[in-house]
Amino acid sequence: MLMWHNGFIGPALRDYPSDVKNNITQYSLGMAQSASSGTGLIAYNPGHNQAEHAADIRALVASGKDVIIGIGGSGSGGIYVTNTTQAQQMIDSINGIVSTYGINGIDIDLEPGSSDWNNEALGQVCTSLRSTHGSSFVISVTTSLYSPHDAKWMSFLSYLGHDNYTQTGPMLYDFPESQDSRLTGVTLDKAQYMANSGVPDNKMMFGYMLQPSAGYNASPNVGVINDAFNAVKAARPNVKGAFFWVDDIDMARNWEWARGAHTSIMS
């Protein structure tokens, strides 16, 4: 199970409760964003003491956890990966983040409206990183599986090939159906769409969110999430797992997801 870390206002990684740390197997650091709009250059501001943050990451990786850098988000600042020059800019930026913080992967979250990319250039980024850091370097792709973006993401994963990415999954929040039992049907539909597009079950992740305030378009409690995930796991026993956006929300809710979804996801 993967927890997105809110580098802007989230808790320091060292301040997670010990039982939560035990439950989390992957961390995605949010977010590395544009260092120069219209280029592939990115930068990561951890929002915490840099040396302490790097030490926390290296300790987690040494303990067998994955700590990957989220790239983009809904307000990326203008990340462009559309040609070989921009691809190399991103590669160099990510290698610098690896050197500084000790991360062992990336989580591509290039959302429409603030980013642009194509298969060839973004594929160059992924294959170069795997060539440099080895096949265990995590390539995660967080997708917006809503028309017209769904076909573009599935095209990219097909272009990249199964052996060149670790996991992928949709964001199942920010729409009214995420607030109740309809989330189960949406989760099953997204899984079927990915399968029809050639994504293996063991690379499927499903992203959930709890309401930061009443009425927000996210799940009101972890039970709604568990029901949805249990349904997709019953249909597809080999799915990889789930991720949660984002740690400051879960912390404010006494780590409801990290504590309450663990048995369902890891069993």
PDB file of C-alpha atoms in Angstrom:
ATOM      1  CA  MET A   1       0.000   0.000   0.000  1.00  0.00           C
ATOM      2  CA  LEU A   2       1.290   3.385  -1.052  1.00  0.00           C
ATOM      3  CA  MET A   3       0.946   6.675   0.807  1.00  0.00           C
ATOM      4  CA  TRP A   4       1.363   9.982  -0.986  1.00  0.00           C
ATOM      5  CA  HIS A   5       3.371  12.351   1.167  1.00  0.00           C
ATOM      6  CA  ASN A   6       2.298  15.982   1.014  1.00  0.00           C
ATOM      7  CA  GLY A   7       5.659  17.726   0.862  1.00  0.00           C
ATOM      8  CA  PHE A   8       3.980  21.115   1.228  1.00  0.00           C
ATOM      9  CA  ILE A   9       2.037  20.622   4.483  1.00  0.00           C
ATOM     10  CA  GLY A  10       2.273  16.939   5.379  1.00  0.00           C
ATOM     11  CA  PRO A  11       3.987  15.437   8.429  1.00  0.00           C
ATOM     12  CA  ALA A  12       7.677  14.621   8.339  1.00  0.00           C
ATOM     13  CA  LEU A  13       8.253  10.992   7.390  1.00  0.00           C
ATOM     14  CA  ARG A  14       9.937  10.408  10.756  1.00  0.00           C
ATOM     15  CA  ASP A  15       6.766  11.520  12.529  1.00  0.00           C
ATOM     16  CA  TYR A  16       4.534   8.771  11.138  1.00  0.00           C
ATOM     17  CA  PRO A  17       3.375   6.484  13.990  1.00  0.00           C
ATOM     18  CA  SER A  18       5.284   3.219  14.107  1.00  0.00           C
ATOM     19  CA  ASP A  19       2.271   1.055  13.246  1.00  0.00           C
ATOM     20  CA  VAL A  20       1.524   3.243  10.224  1.00  0.00           C
ATOM     21  CA  LYS A  21       5.130   2.929   9.064  1.00  0.00           C
ATOM     22  CA  ASN A  22       4.827  -0.846   9.352  1.00  0.00           C
ATOM     23  CA  ASN A  23       1.724  -0.873   7.180  1.00  0.00           C
ATOM     24  CA  ILE A  24       2.999   1.398   4.414  1.00  0.00           C
ATOM     25  CA  THR A  25       5.136  -0.373   1.807  1.00  0.00           C
ATOM     26  CA  GLN A  26       5.612   2.536  -0.601  1.00  0.00           C
ATOM     27  CA  TYR A  27       5.807   6.303  -0.255  1.00  0.00           C
ATOM     28  CA  SER A  28       5.304   8.758  -3.091  1.00  0.00           C
ATOM     29  CA  LEU A  29       6.710  12.217  -2.412  1.00  0.00           C
ATOM     30  CA  GLY A  30       4.479  15.017  -3.641  1.00  0.00           C
ATOM     31  CA  MET A  31       5.490  16.823  -5.657  1.00  0.00           C
ATOM     32  CA  ALA A  32       8.412  17.514  -7.937  1.00  0.00           C
ATOM     33  CA  GLN A  33       7.225  20.316 -10.191  1.00  0.00           C
ATOM     34  CA  SER A  34       8.495  22.493 -12.992  1.00  0.00           C
ATOM     35  CA  ALA A  35      11.755  24.330 -12.430  1.00  0.00           C
ATOM     36  CA  SER A  36      11.264  26.245 -15.677  1.00  0.00           C
ATOM     37  CA  SER A  37       7.896  26.290 -17.414  1.00  0.00           C
ATOM     38  CA  GLY A  38       7.860  24.720 -20.858  1.00  0.00           C
ATOM     39  CA  THR A  39      10.854  22.475 -20.164  1.00  0.00           C
ATOM     40  CA  GLY A  40      11.458  19.053 -18.637  1.00  0.00           C
ATOM     41  CA  LEU A  41      13.382  20.545 -15.731  1.00  0.00           C
ATOM     42  CA  ILE A  42      11.860  19.690 -12.354  1.00  0.00           C
ATOM     43  CA  ALA A  43      12.700  20.453  -8.741  1.00  0.00           C
ATOM     44  CA  TYR A  44      11.587  19.040  -5.412  1.00  0.00           C
ATOM     45  CA  ASN A  45      11.035  21.189  -2.317  1.00  0.00           C
ATOM     46  CA  PRO A  46      10.422  18.813   0.592  1.00  0.00           C
ATOM     47  CA  GLY A  47       8.874  21.373   2.928  1.00  0.00           C
ATOM     48  CA  HIS A  48      11.047  19.941   5.701  1.00  0.00           C
ATOM     49  CA  ASN A  49      14.682  20.099   6.717  1.00  0.00           C
ATOM     50  CA  GLN A  50      16.432  18.707   3.646  1.00  0.00           C
ATOM     51  CA  ALA A  51      19.101  16.722   5.498  1.00  0.00           C
ATOM     52  CA  GLU A  52      16.547  15.142   7.843  1.00  0.00           C
ATOM     53  CA  HIS A  53      14.201  14.380   4.975  1.00  0.00           C
ATOM     54  CA  ALA A  54      16.987  12.707   3.002  1.00  0.00           C
ATOM     55  CA  ALA A  55      17.985  10.687   6.063  1.00  0.00           C
ATOM     56  CA  ASP A  56      14.381   9.542   6.533  1.00  0.00           C
ATOM     57  CA  ILE A  57      14.142   8.468   2.893  1.00  0.00           C
ATOM     58  CA  ARG A  58      17.417   6.575   2.944  1.00  0.00           C
ATOM     59  CA  ALA A  59      16.401   4.782   6.150  1.00  0.00           C
ATOM     60  CA  LEU A  60      13.075   3.723   4.632  1.00  0.00           C
ATOM     61  CA  VAL A  61      14.733   2.471   1.445  1.00  0.00           C
ATOM     62  CA  ALA A  62      17.335   0.595   3.490  1.00  0.00           C
ATOM     63  CA  SER A  63      14.502  -1.103   5.380  1.00  0.00           C
ATOM     64  CA  GLY A  64      13.011  -2.400   2.136  1.00  0.00           C
ATOM     65  CA  LYS A  65      10.416   0.302   1.449  1.00  0.00           C
ATOM     66  CA  ASP A  66      10.043   2.105  -1.858  1.00  0.00           C
ATOM     67  CA  VAL A  67      10.265   5.891  -1.726  1.00  0.00           C
ATOM     68  CA  ILE A  68       9.489   7.425  -5.094  1.00  0.00           C
ATOM     69  CA  ILE A  69       9.163  10.988  -6.306  1.00  0.00           C
ATOM     70  CA  GLY A  70       5.812  12.182  -7.611  1.00  0.00           C
ATOM     71  CA  ILE A  71       6.203  14.304 -10.726  1.00  0.00           C
ATOM     72  CA  GLY A  72       3.603  16.843 -11.780  1.00  0.00           C
ATOM     73  CA  GLY A  73       0.258  17.097 -10.027  1.00  0.00           C
ATOM     74  CA  SER A  74      -2.672  19.279 -10.982  1.00  0.00           C
ATOM     75  CA  GLY A  75      -0.538  22.427 -10.843  1.00  0.00           C
ATOM     76  CA  SER A  76       2.833  21.293 -12.135  1.00  0.00           C
ATOM     77  CA  GLY A  77       3.953  24.749 -13.246  1.00  0.00           C
ATOM     78  CA  GLY A  78       4.346  23.719 -16.883  1.00  0.00           C
ATOM     79  CA  ILE A  79       6.263  20.448 -17.213  1.00  0.00           C
ATOM     80  CA  TYR A  80       6.856  19.541 -20.870  1.00  0.00           C
ATOM     81  CA  VAL A  81       8.309  16.237 -22.042  1.00  0.00           C
ATOM     82  CA  THR A  82       7.692  16.364 -25.779  1.00  0.00           C
ATOM     83  CA  ASN A  83      11.149  15.980 -27.327  1.00  0.00           C
ATOM     84  CA  THR A  84      14.564  14.501 -26.608  1.00  0.00           C
ATOM     85  CA  THR A  85      15.925  17.723 -25.107  1.00  0.00           C
ATOM     86  CA  GLN A  86      13.092  17.982 -22.601  1.00  0.00           C
ATOM     87  CA  ALA A  87      13.367  14.271 -21.841  1.00  0.00           C
ATOM     88  CA  GLN A  88      17.056  14.646 -21.027  1.00  0.00           C
ATOM     89  CA  GLN A  89      16.271  17.652 -18.832  1.00  0.00           C
ATOM     90  CA  MET A  90      13.887  15.518 -16.806  1.00  0.00           C
ATOM     91  CA  ILE A  91      16.339  12.615 -16.639  1.00  0.00           C
ATOM     92  CA  ASP A  92      19.087  14.893 -15.324  1.00  0.00           C
ATOM     93  CA  SER A  93      16.705  16.459 -12.797  1.00  0.00           C
ATOM     94  CA  ILE A  94      15.559  13.075 -11.501  1.00  0.00           C
ATOM     95  CA  ASN A  95      19.117  11.769 -11.249  1.00  0.00           C
ATOM     96  CA  GLY A  96      19.912  14.830  -9.145  1.00  0.00           C
ATOM     97  CA  ILE A  97      16.985  14.066  -6.835  1.00  0.00           C
ATOM     98  CA  VAL A  98      18.156  10.444  -6.559  1.00  0.00           C
ATOM     99  CA  SER A  99      21.603  11.660  -5.554  1.00  0.00           C
ATOM    100  CA  THR A 100      20.299  14.177  -3.013  1.00  0.00           C
ATOM    101  CA  TYR A 101      17.565  12.147  -1.363  1.00  0.00           C
ATOM    102  CA  GLY A 102      18.187   8.475  -2.124  1.00  0.00           C
ATOM    103  CA  ILE A 103      14.797   7.798  -3.741  1.00  0.00           C
ATOM    104  CA  ASN A 104      14.400   4.559  -5.682  1.00  0.00           C
ATOM    105  CA  GLY A 105      11.727   5.410  -8.223  1.00  0.00           C
ATOM    106  CA  ILE A 106       9.360   7.891  -9.831  1.00  0.00           C
ATOM    107  CA  ASP A 107       5.597   8.334  -9.865  1.00  0.00           C
ATOM    108  CA  ILE A 108       4.447  10.064 -13.063  1.00  0.00           C
ATOM    109  CA  ASP A 109       1.424  12.279 -12.361  1.00  0.00           C
ATOM    110  CA  LEU A 110       1.459  14.585 -15.370  1.00  0.00           C
ATOM    111  CA  GLU A 111      -2.101  15.837 -15.310  1.00  0.00           C
ATOM    112  CA  PRO A 112      -3.701  17.613 -18.263  1.00  0.00           C
ATOM    113  CA  GLY A 113      -3.844  21.376 -18.237  1.00  0.00           C
ATOM    114  CA  SER A 114      -0.484  21.990 -16.591  1.00  0.00           C
ATOM    115  CA  SER A 115       1.744  19.460 -18.391  1.00  0.00           C
ATOM    116  CA  ASP A 116       2.331  18.064 -21.850  1.00  0.00           C
ATOM    117  CA  TRP A 117       4.154  14.938 -22.985  1.00  0.00           C
ATOM    118  CA  ASN A 118       4.269  12.301 -25.698  1.00  0.00           C
ATOM    119  CA  ASN A 119       5.023   8.597 -25.677  1.00  0.00           C
ATOM    120  CA  GLU A 120       8.478   8.810 -27.178  1.00  0.00           C
ATOM    121  CA  ALA A 121       9.896  11.503 -24.906  1.00  0.00           C
ATOM    122  CA  LEU A 122       8.334  10.218 -21.679  1.00  0.00           C
ATOM    123  CA  GLY A 123       9.315   6.695 -22.637  1.00  0.00           C
ATOM    124  CA  GLN A 124      12.904   7.911 -23.052  1.00  0.00           C
ATOM    125  CA  VAL A 125      12.821   9.154 -19.457  1.00  0.00           C
ATOM    126  CA  CYS A 126      11.640   5.807 -18.094  1.00  0.00           C
ATOM    127  CA  THR A 127      13.990   3.591 -20.060  1.00  0.00           C
ATOM    128  CA  SER A 128      17.003   5.794 -19.330  1.00  0.00           C
ATOM    129  CA  LEU A 129      16.305   5.718 -15.591  1.00  0.00           C
ATOM    130  CA  ARG A 130      15.968   1.940 -15.645  1.00  0.00           C
ATOM    131  CA  SER A 131      19.202   1.682 -17.619  1.00  0.00           C
ATOM    132  CA  THR A 132      21.034   3.844 -15.072  1.00  0.00           C
ATOM    133  CA  HIS A 133      19.523   2.572 -11.817  1.00  0.00           C
ATOM    134  CA  GLY A 134      18.521  -0.985 -12.670  1.00  0.00           C
ATOM    135  CA  SER A 135      15.305  -2.862 -13.305  1.00  0.00           C
ATOM    136  CA  SER A 136      14.226  -2.516  -9.656  1.00  0.00           C
ATOM    137  CA  PHE A 137      13.925   1.269 -10.052  1.00  0.00           C
ATOM    138  CA  VAL A 138      10.186   1.875  -9.605  1.00  0.00           C
ATOM    139  CA  ILE A 139       8.278   3.337 -12.536  1.00  0.00           C
ATOM    140  CA  SER A 140       4.795   4.191 -11.312  1.00  0.00           C
ATOM    141  CA  VAL A 141       2.177   5.935 -13.469  1.00  0.00           C
ATOM    142  CA  THR A 142      -0.758   7.666 -11.775  1.00  0.00           C
ATOM    143  CA  THR A 143      -3.433   8.159 -14.403  1.00  0.00           C
ATOM    144  CA  SER A 144      -6.452  10.341 -15.018  1.00  0.00           C
ATOM    145  CA  LEU A 145      -8.683   7.696 -16.556  1.00  0.00           C
ATOM    146  CA  TYR A 146     -11.369  10.018 -17.808  1.00  0.00           C
ATOM    147  CA  SER A 147     -12.036  10.786 -21.460  1.00  0.00           C
ATOM    148  CA  PRO A 148     -10.124  11.973 -23.409  1.00  0.00           C
ATOM    149  CA  HIS A 149      -7.123  11.329 -21.161  1.00  0.00           C
ATOM    150  CA  ASP A 150      -7.713   7.619 -20.602  1.00  0.00           C
ATOM    151  CA  ALA A 151      -6.755   6.553 -24.127  1.00  0.00           C
ATOM    152  CA  LYS A 152      -3.597   8.683 -24.021  1.00  0.00           C
ATOM    153  CA  TRP A 153      -2.399   7.027 -20.819  1.00  0.00           C
ATOM    154  CA  MET A 154      -3.164   3.524 -22.038  1.00  0.00           C
ATOM    155  CA  SER A 155      -1.306   4.295 -25.253  1.00  0.00           C
ATOM    156  CA  PHE A 156       1.720   5.332 -23.227  1.00  0.00           C
ATOM    157  CA  LEU A 157       1.711   2.159 -21.119  1.00  0.00           C
ATOM    158  CA  SER A 158       1.392   0.052 -24.255  1.00  0.00           C
ATOM    159  CA  TYR A 159       4.280   1.967 -25.839  1.00  0.00           C
ATOM    160  CA  LEU A 160       6.411   1.548 -22.715  1.00  0.00           C
ATOM    161  CA  GLY A 161       5.730  -2.180 -22.407  1.00  0.00           C
ATOM    162  CA  HIS A 162       4.960  -4.280 -19.334  1.00  0.00           C
ATOM    163  CA  ASP A 163       8.597  -4.862 -18.444  1.00  0.00           C
ATOM    164  CA  ASN A 164       9.332  -1.142 -18.244  1.00  0.00           C
ATOM    165  CA  TYR A 165       6.842  -0.036 -15.596  1.00  0.00           C
ATOM    166  CA  THR A 166       6.084  -1.275 -12.103  1.00  0.00           C
ATOM    167  CA  GLN A 167       2.506  -0.196 -11.472  1.00  0.00           C
ATOM    168  CA  THR A 168      -0.256   2.092 -12.634  1.00  0.00           C
ATOM    169  CA  GLY A 169      -3.635   3.187 -11.422  1.00  0.00           C
ATOM    170  CA  PRO A 170      -6.413   5.755 -11.514  1.00  0.00           C
ATOM    171  CA  MET A 171      -7.317   8.454  -9.013  1.00  0.00           C
ATOM    172  CA  LEU A 172     -10.723   7.395  -7.663  1.00  0.00           C
ATOM    173  CA  TYR A 173     -11.765  10.645  -6.030  1.00  0.00           C
ATOM    174  CA  ASP A 174     -12.840  14.181  -6.879  1.00  0.00           C
ATOM    175  CA  PHE A 175     -16.165  12.978  -8.285  1.00  0.00           C
ATOM    176  CA  PRO A 176     -19.545  12.459  -6.535  1.00  0.00           C
ATOM    177  CA  GLU A 177     -19.571   8.656  -6.894  1.00  0.00           C
ATOM    178  CA  SER A 178     -16.535   8.399  -4.619  1.00  0.00           C
ATOM    179  CA  GLN A 179     -18.707   9.363  -1.637  1.00  0.00           C
ATOM    180  CA  ASP A 180     -20.753   6.156  -1.444  1.00  0.00           C
ATOM    181  CA  SER A 181     -21.225   2.587  -2.671  1.00  0.00           C
ATOM    182  CA  ARG A 182     -21.038   3.750  -6.286  1.00  0.00           C
ATOM    183  CA  LEU A 183     -17.270   3.813  -5.801  1.00  0.00           C
ATOM    184  CA  THR A 184     -17.284   0.015  -6.013  1.00  0.00           C
ATOM    185  CA  GLY A 185     -18.722   0.081  -9.526  1.00  0.00           C
ATOM    186  CA  VAL A 186     -16.305   2.790 -10.622  1.00  0.00           C
ATOM    187  CA  THR A 187     -13.345   0.809  -9.288  1.00  0.00           C
ATOM    188  CA  LEU A 188     -14.468  -2.337 -11.114  1.00  0.00           C
ATOM    189  CA  ASP A 189     -15.065  -0.380 -14.323  1.00  0.00           C
ATOM    190  CA  LYS A 190     -11.603   1.206 -14.221  1.00  0.00           C
ATOM    191  CA  ALA A 191     -10.007  -2.197 -13.617  1.00  0.00           C
ATOM    192  CA  GLN A 192     -11.843  -3.642 -16.600  1.00  0.00           C
ATOM    193  CA  TYR A 193     -10.824  -0.706 -18.765  1.00  0.00           C
ATOM    194  CA  MET A 194      -7.171  -1.165 -17.819  1.00  0.00           C
ATOM    195  CA  ALA A 195      -7.396  -4.901 -18.477  1.00  0.00           C
ATOM    196  CA  ASN A 196      -8.998  -4.310 -21.869  1.00  0.00           C
ATOM    197  CA  SER A 197      -6.113  -1.955 -22.634  1.00  0.00           C
ATOM    198  CA  GLY A 198      -3.519  -4.595 -21.807  1.00  0.00           C
ATOM    199  CA  VAL A 199      -2.541  -3.682 -18.224  1.00  0.00           C
ATOM    200  CA  PRO A 200      -1.805  -6.865 -16.229  1.00  0.00           C
ATOM    201  CA  ASP A 201      -3.706  -7.300 -12.963  1.00  0.00           C
ATOM    202  CA  ASN A 202      -0.466  -7.420 -10.968  1.00  0.00           C
ATOM    203  CA  LYS A 203       0.402  -3.891 -12.064  1.00  0.00           C
ATOM    204  CA  MET A 204      -2.972  -2.350 -11.136  1.00  0.00           C
ATOM    205  CA  MET A 205      -3.138   0.120  -8.256  1.00  0.00           C
ATOM    206  CA  PHE A 206      -6.286   1.958  -7.151  1.00  0.00           C
ATOM    207  CA  GLY A 207      -6.109   5.441  -5.642  1.00  0.00           C
ATOM    208  CA  TYR A 208      -8.453   6.602  -2.901  1.00  0.00           C
ATOM    209  CA  MET A 209      -8.983   9.643  -0.716  1.00  0.00           C
ATOM    210  CA  LEU A 210     -10.904  10.375   2.479  1.00  0.00           C
ATOM    211  CA  GLN A 211     -12.872  13.571   2.871  1.00  0.00           C
ATOM    212  CA  PRO A 212     -10.801  16.408   4.352  1.00  0.00           C
ATOM    213  CA  SER A 213     -14.120  18.085   5.150  1.00  0.00           C
ATOM    214  CA  ALA A 214     -17.780  17.059   5.047  1.00  0.00           C
ATOM    215  CA  GLY A 215     -19.269  16.889   1.565  1.00  0.00           C
ATOM    216  CA  TYR A 216     -15.955  16.879  -0.296  1.00  0.00           C
ATOM    217  CA  ASN A 217     -15.983  14.564  -3.329  1.00  0.00           C
ATOM    218  CA  ALA A 218     -14.063  11.750  -1.658  1.00  0.00           C
ATOM    219  CA  SER A 219     -14.921   8.801   0.560  1.00  0.00           C
ATOM    220  CA  PRO A 220     -16.527   9.682   3.921  1.00  0.00           C
ATOM    221  CA  ASN A 221     -14.967   6.704   5.713  1.00  0.00           C
ATOM    222  CA  VAL A 222     -12.543   3.864   5.097  1.00  0.00           C
ATOM    223  CA  GLY A 223     -15.398   1.368   4.848  1.00  0.00           C
ATOM    224  CA  VAL A 224     -16.447   2.791   1.469  1.00  0.00           C
ATOM    225  CA  ILE A 225     -12.867   2.364   0.245  1.00  0.00           C
ATOM    226  CA  ASN A 226     -12.543  -1.144   1.636  1.00  0.00           C
ATOM    227  CA  ASP A 227     -15.777  -2.241  -0.031  1.00  0.00           C
ATOM    228  CA  ALA A 228     -14.543  -0.957  -3.385  1.00  0.00           C
ATOM    229  CA  PHE A 229     -11.094  -2.495  -3.082  1.00  0.00           C
ATOM    230  CA  ASN A 230     -12.422  -5.814  -1.766  1.00  0.00           C
ATOM    231  CA  ALA A 231     -14.729  -6.050  -4.772  1.00  0.00           C
ATOM    232  CA  VAL A 232     -11.929  -5.538  -7.289  1.00  0.00           C
ATOM    233  CA  LYS A 233      -9.670  -7.913  -5.384  1.00  0.00           C
ATOM    234  CA  ALA A 234     -12.383 -10.581  -5.425  1.00  0.00           C
ATOM    235  CA  ALA A 235     -12.701 -10.164  -9.179  1.00  0.00           C
ATOM    236  CA  ARG A 236      -8.941  -9.884  -9.755  1.00  0.00           C
ATOM    237  CA  PRO A 237      -7.012 -11.536  -6.890  1.00  0.00           C
ATOM    238  CA  ASN A 238      -3.623 -10.534  -8.282  1.00  0.00           C
ATOM    239  CA  VAL A 239      -4.089  -6.746  -8.265  1.00  0.00           C
ATOM    240  CA  LYS A 240      -1.035  -4.998  -6.855  1.00  0.00           C
ATOM    241  CA  GLY A 241      -2.674  -2.773  -4.237  1.00  0.00           C
ATOM    242  CA  ALA A 242      -3.923   0.712  -3.481  1.00  0.00           C
ATOM    243  CA  PHE A 243      -2.640   4.208  -2.868  1.00  0.00           C
ATOM    244  CA  PHE A 244      -3.949   7.099  -0.791  1.00  0.00           C
ATOM    245  CA  TRP A 245      -3.963  10.839  -1.385  1.00  0.00           C
ATOM    246  CA  VAL A 246      -2.599  12.261   0.920  1.00  0.00           C
ATOM    247  CA  ASP A 247      -0.840  11.850   4.320  1.00  0.00           C
ATOM    248  CA  ASP A 248      -1.911  15.138   5.939  1.00  0.00           C
ATOM    249  CA  ILE A 249      -5.564  14.148   5.351  1.00  0.00           C
ATOM    250  CA  ASP A 250      -5.037  10.680   6.801  1.00  0.00           C
ATOM    251  CA  MET A 251      -3.127  12.099   9.781  1.00  0.00           C
ATOM    252  CA  ALA A 252      -5.983  14.516  10.536  1.00  0.00           C
ATOM    253  CA  ARG A 253      -8.301  11.484  10.595  1.00  0.00           C
ATOM    254  CA  ASN A 254      -6.047   9.521  12.992  1.00  0.00           C
ATOM    255  CA  TRP A 255      -4.546   7.603  10.062  1.00  0.00           C
ATOM    256  CA  GLU A 256      -7.903   6.022   9.263  1.00  0.00           C
ATOM    257  CA  TRP A 257      -6.832   4.675   5.875  1.00  0.00           C
ATOM    258  CA  ALA A 258      -3.335   3.507   6.794  1.00  0.00           C
ATOM    259  CA  ARG A 259      -4.718   1.697   9.819  1.00  0.00           C
ATOM    260  CA  GLY A 260      -8.142   0.648   8.573  1.00  0.00           C
ATOM    261  CA  ALA A 261      -7.351  -0.460   5.027  1.00  0.00           C
ATOM    262  CA  HIS A 262      -4.206  -2.424   5.794  1.00  0.00           C
ATOM    263  CA  THR A 263      -5.777  -5.860   6.301  1.00  0.00           C
ATOM    264  CA  SER A 264      -7.926  -5.549   3.190  1.00  0.00           C
ATOM    265  CA  ILE A 265      -5.067  -4.481   0.924  1.00  0.00           C
ATOM    266  CA  MET A 266      -2.314  -6.698   2.231  1.00  0.00           C
ATOM    267  CA  SER A 267      -4.266  -9.933   2.831  1.00  0.00           C
TER     268      SER A 267
END
